[in-house]
Tab-separated table of C-alpha atoms in Angstrom:
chain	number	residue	atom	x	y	z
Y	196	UNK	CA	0.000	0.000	0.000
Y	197	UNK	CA	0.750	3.199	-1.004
Y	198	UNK	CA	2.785	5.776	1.762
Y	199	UNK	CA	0.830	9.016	0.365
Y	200	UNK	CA	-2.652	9.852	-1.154
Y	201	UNK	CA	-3.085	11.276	-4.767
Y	202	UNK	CA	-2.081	14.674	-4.464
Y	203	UNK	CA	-3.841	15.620	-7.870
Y	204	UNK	CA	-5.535	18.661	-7.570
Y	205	UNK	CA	-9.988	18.719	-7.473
Y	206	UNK	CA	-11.458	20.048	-10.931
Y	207	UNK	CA	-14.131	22.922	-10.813
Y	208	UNK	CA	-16.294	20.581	-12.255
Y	209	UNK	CA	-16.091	18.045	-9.319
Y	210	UNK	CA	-16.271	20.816	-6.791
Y	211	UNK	CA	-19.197	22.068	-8.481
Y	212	UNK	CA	-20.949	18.530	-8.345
Y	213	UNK	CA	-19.941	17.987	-4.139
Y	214	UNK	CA	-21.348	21.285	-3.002
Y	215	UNK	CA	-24.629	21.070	-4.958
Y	216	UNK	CA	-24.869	17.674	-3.102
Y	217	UNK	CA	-24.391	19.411	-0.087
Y	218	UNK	CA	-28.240	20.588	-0.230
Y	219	UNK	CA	-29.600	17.295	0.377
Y	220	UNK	CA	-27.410	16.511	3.713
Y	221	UNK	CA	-28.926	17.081	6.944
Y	222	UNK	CA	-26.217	17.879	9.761
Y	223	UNK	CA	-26.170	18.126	13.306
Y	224	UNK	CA	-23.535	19.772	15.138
Y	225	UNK	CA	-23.188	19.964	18.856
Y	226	UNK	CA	-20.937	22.191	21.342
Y	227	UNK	CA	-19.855	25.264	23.057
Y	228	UNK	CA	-21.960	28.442	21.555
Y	229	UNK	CA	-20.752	31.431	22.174
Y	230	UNK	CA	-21.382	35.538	20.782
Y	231	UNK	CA	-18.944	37.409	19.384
Y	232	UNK	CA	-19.040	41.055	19.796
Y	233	UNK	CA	-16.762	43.724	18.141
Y	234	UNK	CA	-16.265	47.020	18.638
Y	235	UNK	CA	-14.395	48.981	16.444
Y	236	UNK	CA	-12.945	52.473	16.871
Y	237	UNK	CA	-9.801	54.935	16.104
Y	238	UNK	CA	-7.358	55.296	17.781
Y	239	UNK	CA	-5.111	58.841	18.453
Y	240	UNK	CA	-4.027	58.867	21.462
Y	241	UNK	CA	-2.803	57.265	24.362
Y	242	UNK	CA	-4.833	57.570	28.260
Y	243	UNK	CA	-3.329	60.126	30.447
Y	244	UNK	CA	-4.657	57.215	33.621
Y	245	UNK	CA	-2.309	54.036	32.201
Y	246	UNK	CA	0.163	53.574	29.078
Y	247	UNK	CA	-3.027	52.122	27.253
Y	248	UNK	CA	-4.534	53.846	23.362
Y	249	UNK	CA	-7.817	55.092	23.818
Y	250	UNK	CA	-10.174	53.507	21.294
Y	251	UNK	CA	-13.059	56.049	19.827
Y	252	UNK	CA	-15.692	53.691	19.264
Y	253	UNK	CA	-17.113	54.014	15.814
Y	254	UNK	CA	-19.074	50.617	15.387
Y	255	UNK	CA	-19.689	47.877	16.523
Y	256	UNK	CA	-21.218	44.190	15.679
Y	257	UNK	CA	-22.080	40.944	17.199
Y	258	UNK	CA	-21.480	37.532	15.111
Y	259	UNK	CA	-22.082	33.569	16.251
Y	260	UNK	CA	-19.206	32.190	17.998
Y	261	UNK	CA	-17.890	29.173	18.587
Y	262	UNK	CA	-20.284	25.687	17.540
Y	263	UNK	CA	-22.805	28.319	16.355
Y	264	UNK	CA	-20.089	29.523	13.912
Y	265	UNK	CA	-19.473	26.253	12.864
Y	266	UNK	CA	-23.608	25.564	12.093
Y	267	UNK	CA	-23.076	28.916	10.489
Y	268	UNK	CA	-20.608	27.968	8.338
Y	269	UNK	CA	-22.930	24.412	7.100
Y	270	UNK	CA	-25.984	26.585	6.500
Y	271	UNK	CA	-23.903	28.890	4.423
Y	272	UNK	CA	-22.782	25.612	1.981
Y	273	UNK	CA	-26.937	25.065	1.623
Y	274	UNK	CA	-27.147	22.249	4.226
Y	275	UNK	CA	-29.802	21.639	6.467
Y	276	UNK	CA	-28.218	22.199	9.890
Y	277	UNK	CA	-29.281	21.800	13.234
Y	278	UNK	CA	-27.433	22.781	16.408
Y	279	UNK	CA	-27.598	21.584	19.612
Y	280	UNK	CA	-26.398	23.228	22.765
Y	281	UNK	CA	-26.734	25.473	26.431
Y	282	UNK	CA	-27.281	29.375	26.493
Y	283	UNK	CA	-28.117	31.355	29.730
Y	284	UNK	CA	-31.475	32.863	30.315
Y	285	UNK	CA	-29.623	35.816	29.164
Y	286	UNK	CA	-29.773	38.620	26.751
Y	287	UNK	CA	-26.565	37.232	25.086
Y	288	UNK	CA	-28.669	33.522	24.823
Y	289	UNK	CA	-31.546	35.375	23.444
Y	290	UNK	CA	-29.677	37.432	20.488
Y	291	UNK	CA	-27.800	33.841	19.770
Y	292	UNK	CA	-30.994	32.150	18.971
Y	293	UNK	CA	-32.434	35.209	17.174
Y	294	UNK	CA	-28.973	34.956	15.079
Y	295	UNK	CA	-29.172	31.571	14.812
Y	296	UNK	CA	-33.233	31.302	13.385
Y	297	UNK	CA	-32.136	34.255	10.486
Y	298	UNK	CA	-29.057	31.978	9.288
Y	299	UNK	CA	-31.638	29.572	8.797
Y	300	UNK	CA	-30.192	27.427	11.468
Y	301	UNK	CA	-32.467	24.701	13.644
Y	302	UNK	CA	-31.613	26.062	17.152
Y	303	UNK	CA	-32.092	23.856	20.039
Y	304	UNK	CA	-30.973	25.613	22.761
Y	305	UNK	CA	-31.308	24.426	26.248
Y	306	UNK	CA	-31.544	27.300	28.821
Y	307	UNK	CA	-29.451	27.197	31.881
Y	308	UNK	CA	-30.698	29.827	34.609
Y	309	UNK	CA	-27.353	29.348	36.313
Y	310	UNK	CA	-25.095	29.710	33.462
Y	311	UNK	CA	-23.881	32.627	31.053
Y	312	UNK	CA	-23.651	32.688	27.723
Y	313	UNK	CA	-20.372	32.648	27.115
Y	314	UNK	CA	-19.373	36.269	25.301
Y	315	UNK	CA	-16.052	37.192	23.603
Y	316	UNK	CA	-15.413	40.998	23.074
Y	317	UNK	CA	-13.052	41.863	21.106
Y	318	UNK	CA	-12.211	45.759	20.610
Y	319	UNK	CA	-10.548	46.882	17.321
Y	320	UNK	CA	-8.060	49.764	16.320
Y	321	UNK	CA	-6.723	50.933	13.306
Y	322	UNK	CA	-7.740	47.087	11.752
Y	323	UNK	CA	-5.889	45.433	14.827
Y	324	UNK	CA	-7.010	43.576	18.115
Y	325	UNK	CA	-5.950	45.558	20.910
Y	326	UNK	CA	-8.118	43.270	23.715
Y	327	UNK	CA	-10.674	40.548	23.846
Y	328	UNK	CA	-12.832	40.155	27.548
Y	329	UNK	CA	-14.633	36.784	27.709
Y	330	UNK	CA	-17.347	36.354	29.674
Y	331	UNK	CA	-18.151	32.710	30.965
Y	332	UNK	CA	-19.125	29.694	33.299
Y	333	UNK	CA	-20.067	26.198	32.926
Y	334	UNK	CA	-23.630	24.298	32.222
Y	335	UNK	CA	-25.312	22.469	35.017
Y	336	UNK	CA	-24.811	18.691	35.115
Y	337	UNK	CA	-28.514	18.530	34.949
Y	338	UNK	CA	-29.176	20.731	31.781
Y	339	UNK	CA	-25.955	18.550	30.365
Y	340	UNK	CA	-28.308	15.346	30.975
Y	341	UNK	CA	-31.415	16.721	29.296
Y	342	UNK	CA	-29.230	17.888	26.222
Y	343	UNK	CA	-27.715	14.059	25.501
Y	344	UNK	CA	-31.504	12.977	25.488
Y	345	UNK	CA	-32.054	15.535	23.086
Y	346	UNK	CA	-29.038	14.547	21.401
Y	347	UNK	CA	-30.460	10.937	21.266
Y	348	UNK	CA	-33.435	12.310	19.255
Y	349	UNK	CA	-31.797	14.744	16.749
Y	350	UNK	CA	-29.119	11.778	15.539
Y	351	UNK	CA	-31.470	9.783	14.026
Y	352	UNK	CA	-32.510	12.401	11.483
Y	353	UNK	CA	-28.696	13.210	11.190
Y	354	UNK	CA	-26.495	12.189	7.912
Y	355	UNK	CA	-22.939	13.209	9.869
Y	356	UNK	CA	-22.443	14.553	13.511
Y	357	UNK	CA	-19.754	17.188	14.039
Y	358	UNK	CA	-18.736	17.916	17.896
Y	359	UNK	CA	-17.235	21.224	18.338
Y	360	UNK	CA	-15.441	21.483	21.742
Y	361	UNK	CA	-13.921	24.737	23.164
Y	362	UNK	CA	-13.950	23.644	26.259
Y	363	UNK	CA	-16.263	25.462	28.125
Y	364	UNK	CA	-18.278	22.501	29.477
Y	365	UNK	CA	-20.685	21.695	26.907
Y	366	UNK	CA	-19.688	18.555	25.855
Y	367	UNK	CA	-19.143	16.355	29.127
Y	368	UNK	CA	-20.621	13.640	27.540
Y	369	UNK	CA	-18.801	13.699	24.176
Y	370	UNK	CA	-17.777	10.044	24.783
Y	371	UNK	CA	-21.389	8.904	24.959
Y	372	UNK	CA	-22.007	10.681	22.219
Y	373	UNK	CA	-19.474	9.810	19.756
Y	374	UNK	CA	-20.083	5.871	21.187
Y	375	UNK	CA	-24.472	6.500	20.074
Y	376	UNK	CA	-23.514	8.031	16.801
Y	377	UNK	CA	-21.297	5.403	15.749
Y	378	UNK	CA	-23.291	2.844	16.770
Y	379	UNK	CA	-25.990	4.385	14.515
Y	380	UNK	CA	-23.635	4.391	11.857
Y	381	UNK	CA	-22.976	7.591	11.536
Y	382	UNK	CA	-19.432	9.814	10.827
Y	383	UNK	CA	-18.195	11.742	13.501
Y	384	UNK	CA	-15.976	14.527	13.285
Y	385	UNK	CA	-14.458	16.559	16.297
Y	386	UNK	CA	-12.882	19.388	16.864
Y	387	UNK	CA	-10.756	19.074	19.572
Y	388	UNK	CA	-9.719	21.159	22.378
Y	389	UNK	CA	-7.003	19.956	25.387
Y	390	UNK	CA	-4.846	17.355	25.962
Y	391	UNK	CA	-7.083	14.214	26.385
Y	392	UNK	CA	-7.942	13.008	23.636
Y	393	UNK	CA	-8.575	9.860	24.958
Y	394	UNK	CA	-12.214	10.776	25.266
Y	395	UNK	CA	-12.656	11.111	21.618
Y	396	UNK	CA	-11.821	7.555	21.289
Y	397	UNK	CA	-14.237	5.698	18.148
Y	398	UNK	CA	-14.738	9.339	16.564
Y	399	UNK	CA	-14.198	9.117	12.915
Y	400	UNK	CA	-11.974	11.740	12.640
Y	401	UNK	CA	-10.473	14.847	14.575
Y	402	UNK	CA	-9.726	18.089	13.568
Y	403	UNK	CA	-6.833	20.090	15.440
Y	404	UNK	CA	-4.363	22.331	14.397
Y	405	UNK	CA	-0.674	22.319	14.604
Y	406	UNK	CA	-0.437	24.029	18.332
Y	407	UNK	CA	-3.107	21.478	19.611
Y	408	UNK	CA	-2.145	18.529	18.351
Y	409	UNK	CA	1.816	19.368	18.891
Y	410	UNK	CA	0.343	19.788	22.883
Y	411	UNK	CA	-0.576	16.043	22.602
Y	412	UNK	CA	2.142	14.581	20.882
Y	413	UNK	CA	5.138	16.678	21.249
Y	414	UNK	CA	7.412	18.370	18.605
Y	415	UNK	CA	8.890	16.480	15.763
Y	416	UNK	CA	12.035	17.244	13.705
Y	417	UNK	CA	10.294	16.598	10.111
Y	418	UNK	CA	7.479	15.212	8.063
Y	419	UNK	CA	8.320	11.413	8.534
Y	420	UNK	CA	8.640	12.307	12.317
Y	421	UNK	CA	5.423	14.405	12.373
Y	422	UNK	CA	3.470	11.513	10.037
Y	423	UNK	CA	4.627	8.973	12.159
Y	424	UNK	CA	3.381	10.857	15.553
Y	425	UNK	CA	0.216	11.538	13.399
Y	426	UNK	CA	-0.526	7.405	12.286
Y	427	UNK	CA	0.400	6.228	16.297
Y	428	UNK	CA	-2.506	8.934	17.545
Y	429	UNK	CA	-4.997	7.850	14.877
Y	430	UNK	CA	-4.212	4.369	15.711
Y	431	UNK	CA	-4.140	4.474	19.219
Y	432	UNK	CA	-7.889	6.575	19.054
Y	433	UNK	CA	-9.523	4.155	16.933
Y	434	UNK	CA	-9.758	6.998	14.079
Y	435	UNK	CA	-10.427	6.891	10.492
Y	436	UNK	CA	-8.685	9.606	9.705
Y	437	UNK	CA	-6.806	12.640	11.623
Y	438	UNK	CA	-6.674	16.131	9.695
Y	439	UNK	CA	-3.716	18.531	11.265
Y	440	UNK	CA	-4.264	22.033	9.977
Y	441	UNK	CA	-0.966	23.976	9.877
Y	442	UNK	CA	-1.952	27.693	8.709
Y	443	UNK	CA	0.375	28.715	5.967
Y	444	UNK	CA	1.473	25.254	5.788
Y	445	UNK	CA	-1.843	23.851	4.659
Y	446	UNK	CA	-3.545	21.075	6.305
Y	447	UNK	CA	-2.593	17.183	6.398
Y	448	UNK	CA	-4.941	14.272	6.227
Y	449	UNK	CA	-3.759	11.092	7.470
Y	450	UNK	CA	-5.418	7.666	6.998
Y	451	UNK	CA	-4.445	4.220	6.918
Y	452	UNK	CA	-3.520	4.837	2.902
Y	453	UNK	CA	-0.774	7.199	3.828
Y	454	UNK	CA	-0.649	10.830	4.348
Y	455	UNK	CA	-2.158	13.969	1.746
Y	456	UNK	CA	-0.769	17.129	2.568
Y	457	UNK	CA	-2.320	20.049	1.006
Y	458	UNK	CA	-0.785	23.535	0.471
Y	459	UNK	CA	-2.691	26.391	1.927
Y	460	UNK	CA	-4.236	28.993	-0.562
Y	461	UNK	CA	-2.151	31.505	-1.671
Y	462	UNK	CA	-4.065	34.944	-0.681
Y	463	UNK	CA	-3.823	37.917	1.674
Y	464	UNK	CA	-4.457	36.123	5.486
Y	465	UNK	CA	-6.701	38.997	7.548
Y	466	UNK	CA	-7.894	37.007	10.260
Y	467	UNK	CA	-7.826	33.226	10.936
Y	468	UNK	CA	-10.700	33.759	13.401
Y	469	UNK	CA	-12.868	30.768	12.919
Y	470	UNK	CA	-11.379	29.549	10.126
Y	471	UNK	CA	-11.088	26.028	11.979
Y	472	UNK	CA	-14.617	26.535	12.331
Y	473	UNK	CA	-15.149	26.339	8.781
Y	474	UNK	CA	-12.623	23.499	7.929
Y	475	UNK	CA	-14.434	21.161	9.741
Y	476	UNK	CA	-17.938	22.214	9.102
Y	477	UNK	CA	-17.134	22.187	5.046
Y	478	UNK	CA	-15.785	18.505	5.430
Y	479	UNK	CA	-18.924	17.017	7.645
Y	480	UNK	CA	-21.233	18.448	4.600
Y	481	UNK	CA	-19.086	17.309	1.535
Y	482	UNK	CA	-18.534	13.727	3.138
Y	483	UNK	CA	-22.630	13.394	4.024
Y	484	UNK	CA	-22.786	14.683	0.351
Y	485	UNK	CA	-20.696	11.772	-1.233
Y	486	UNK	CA	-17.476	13.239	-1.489
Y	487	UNK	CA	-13.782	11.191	-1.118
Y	488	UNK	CA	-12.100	12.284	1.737
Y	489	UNK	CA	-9.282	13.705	-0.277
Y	490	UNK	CA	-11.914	15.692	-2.134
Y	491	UNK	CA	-13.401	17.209	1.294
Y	492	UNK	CA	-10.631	17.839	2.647
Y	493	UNK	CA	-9.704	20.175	-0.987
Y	494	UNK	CA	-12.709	22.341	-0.775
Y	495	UNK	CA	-12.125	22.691	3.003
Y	496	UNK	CA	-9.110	23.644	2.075
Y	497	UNK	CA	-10.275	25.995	-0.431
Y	498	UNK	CA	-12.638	27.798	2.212
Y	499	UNK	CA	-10.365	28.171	4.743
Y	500	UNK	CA	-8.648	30.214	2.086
Y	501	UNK	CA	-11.720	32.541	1.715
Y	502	UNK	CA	-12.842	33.034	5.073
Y	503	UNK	CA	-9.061	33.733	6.831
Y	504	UNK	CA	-9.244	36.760	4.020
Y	505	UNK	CA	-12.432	38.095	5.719
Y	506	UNK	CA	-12.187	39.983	9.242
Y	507	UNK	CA	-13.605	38.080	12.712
Y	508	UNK	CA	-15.986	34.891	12.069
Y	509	UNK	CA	-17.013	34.496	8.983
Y	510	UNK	CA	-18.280	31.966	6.037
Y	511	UNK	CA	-17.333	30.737	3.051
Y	512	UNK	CA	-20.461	30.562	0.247
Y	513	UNK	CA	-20.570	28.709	-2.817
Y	514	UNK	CA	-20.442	30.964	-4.954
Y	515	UNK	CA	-16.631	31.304	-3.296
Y	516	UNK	CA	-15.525	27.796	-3.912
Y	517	UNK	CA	-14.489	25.582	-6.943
């Protein structure tokens, strides 16, 4: 068998074909939700109270953070997308689900009374971060129950399940969950987030990039050592197949037919905000929708490329790809 996977490039044609597939798939992702707010201001001059620019606010904008970014980015490739996850009984919860129903996203939403939505502020000067606040706690264990009998419910109607972890406590149960959706035969991607990955045992394939998944497996000298490192994990994790993004170094898919490794786009890089979001939302719809895994993991590619050239969270449309 073969060391590497065809490296031949996808036609516009073939592209074409996948994401007018992509209509018909039904997708259900699950995870942390968060909002993203922006403000965005000049900046001439510097406080006379601390060494710190004063930022005139001029705008500002809120966007859907987080797993909602990542449902975002599905409904934006036409498929039919439902999210699951926790929200406070908050203003921040309530302009996520109004967010969520104009993307034309399937919100289920459980409401926490003890929790927060989880908010990221970011506050922009001259077209550069200069600080982001977050605001957040964790779900209730009992809320965290009723969601995985929810979960239960929405997987049977689901053609590929995509778990989007940041951490924040919405995904206790992701073992469970990755053990029910396999067992209903169907493909389960994750987006990782720590160091135990042991949890995402079964999954059909993770999504890190090259600071998380260096944080499991240490450094490595080259791209033998780095494939090899790469092959052990997905072994070891029962995987199908492991996808490393790597920035301006592309992304690499590795599977038991060897290793692809795809260069990134070649464009002006704004903001990778997100853009992990969209990898791994753009690969759950192309492989419900019949596409290779090599030929996923292309367009993926390919709208990474677009939305890292856009500022904060953002999407990558059809119209953008192939």
């Amino acid at each position: 068998m073969s060391n590497k996977l065809p490296a031949n490039k996808l036609s516009a044609t073939r592209a074409r074909e996948i994401l007018a597939a992509a209509q018909t798939t039904r997708v259900l992702v699950v995870g942390d939700v968060m909002l993203d707010q922006f403000i965005w201001g000049g900046v001439t001059r510097i406080s006379p109270e601390a060494p710190v620019p004063v930022v005139k606010v001029e705008k500002s904008e809120e966007r859907l953070g987080g797993a909602a970014n990542v449902a975002r980015n599905a409904a934006a490739i036409n498929a039919h997308t439902t999210l699951l996850s926790v929200v406070g009984d908050d203003e921040p919860g309530a302009t996520l689900k109004r967010m969520l129903e104009e993307a034309g996203i399937h919100a289920s939403l459980h409401i926490d009374p003890q929790f927060k939505t989880t908010v990221k502020l970011r506050v922009i000067g001259r077209q550069q971060q200069l600080l982001r606040i977050d605001f957040e706690t964790a779900p209730s264990h009992e809320i965290l129950a009723t969601k995985l009998a929810d979960y239960e419910r929405q997987l049977q109607d689901a053609d590929v399940v995509i778990l989007s972890d940041y951490g924040k406590g919405g995904l206790a149960h992701i073992a469970t969950m990755i053990e029910r959706a396999s067992a209903a035969g169907k493909a389960v991607l994750v987006d990782p987030k720590g160091e135990d990955y042991a949890r995402y045992r079964g999954a059909t394939m993770l999504t890190p990039n090259r600071g998380e998944f260096r944080q499991v497996v240490g450094r490595w000298k080259d791209e033998p050592e780095m494939a090899a490192k790469a092959q052990a994990l997905r072994r070891d994790l029962g995987l199908t197949a492991l996808l490393v993004t790597r920035a301006e170094e592309g992304m690499s898919l590795y599977t038991d037919s060897g290793a692809l490794t795809i260069p990134a786009q070649s464009r002006e890089v704004f903001d990778v905000s997100g853009a992990g979001d969209t990898v791994i939302a753009a690969l759950g719809v192309l492989l419900a929708a019949g596409a290779s895994l090599p030929d996923a993991v292309r367009v993926a590619n390919e709208a990474a490329g677009v939305v890292v050239g856009k500022f904060g969270t953002a999407v990558a449309h059809p119209n953008e790809l192939g």
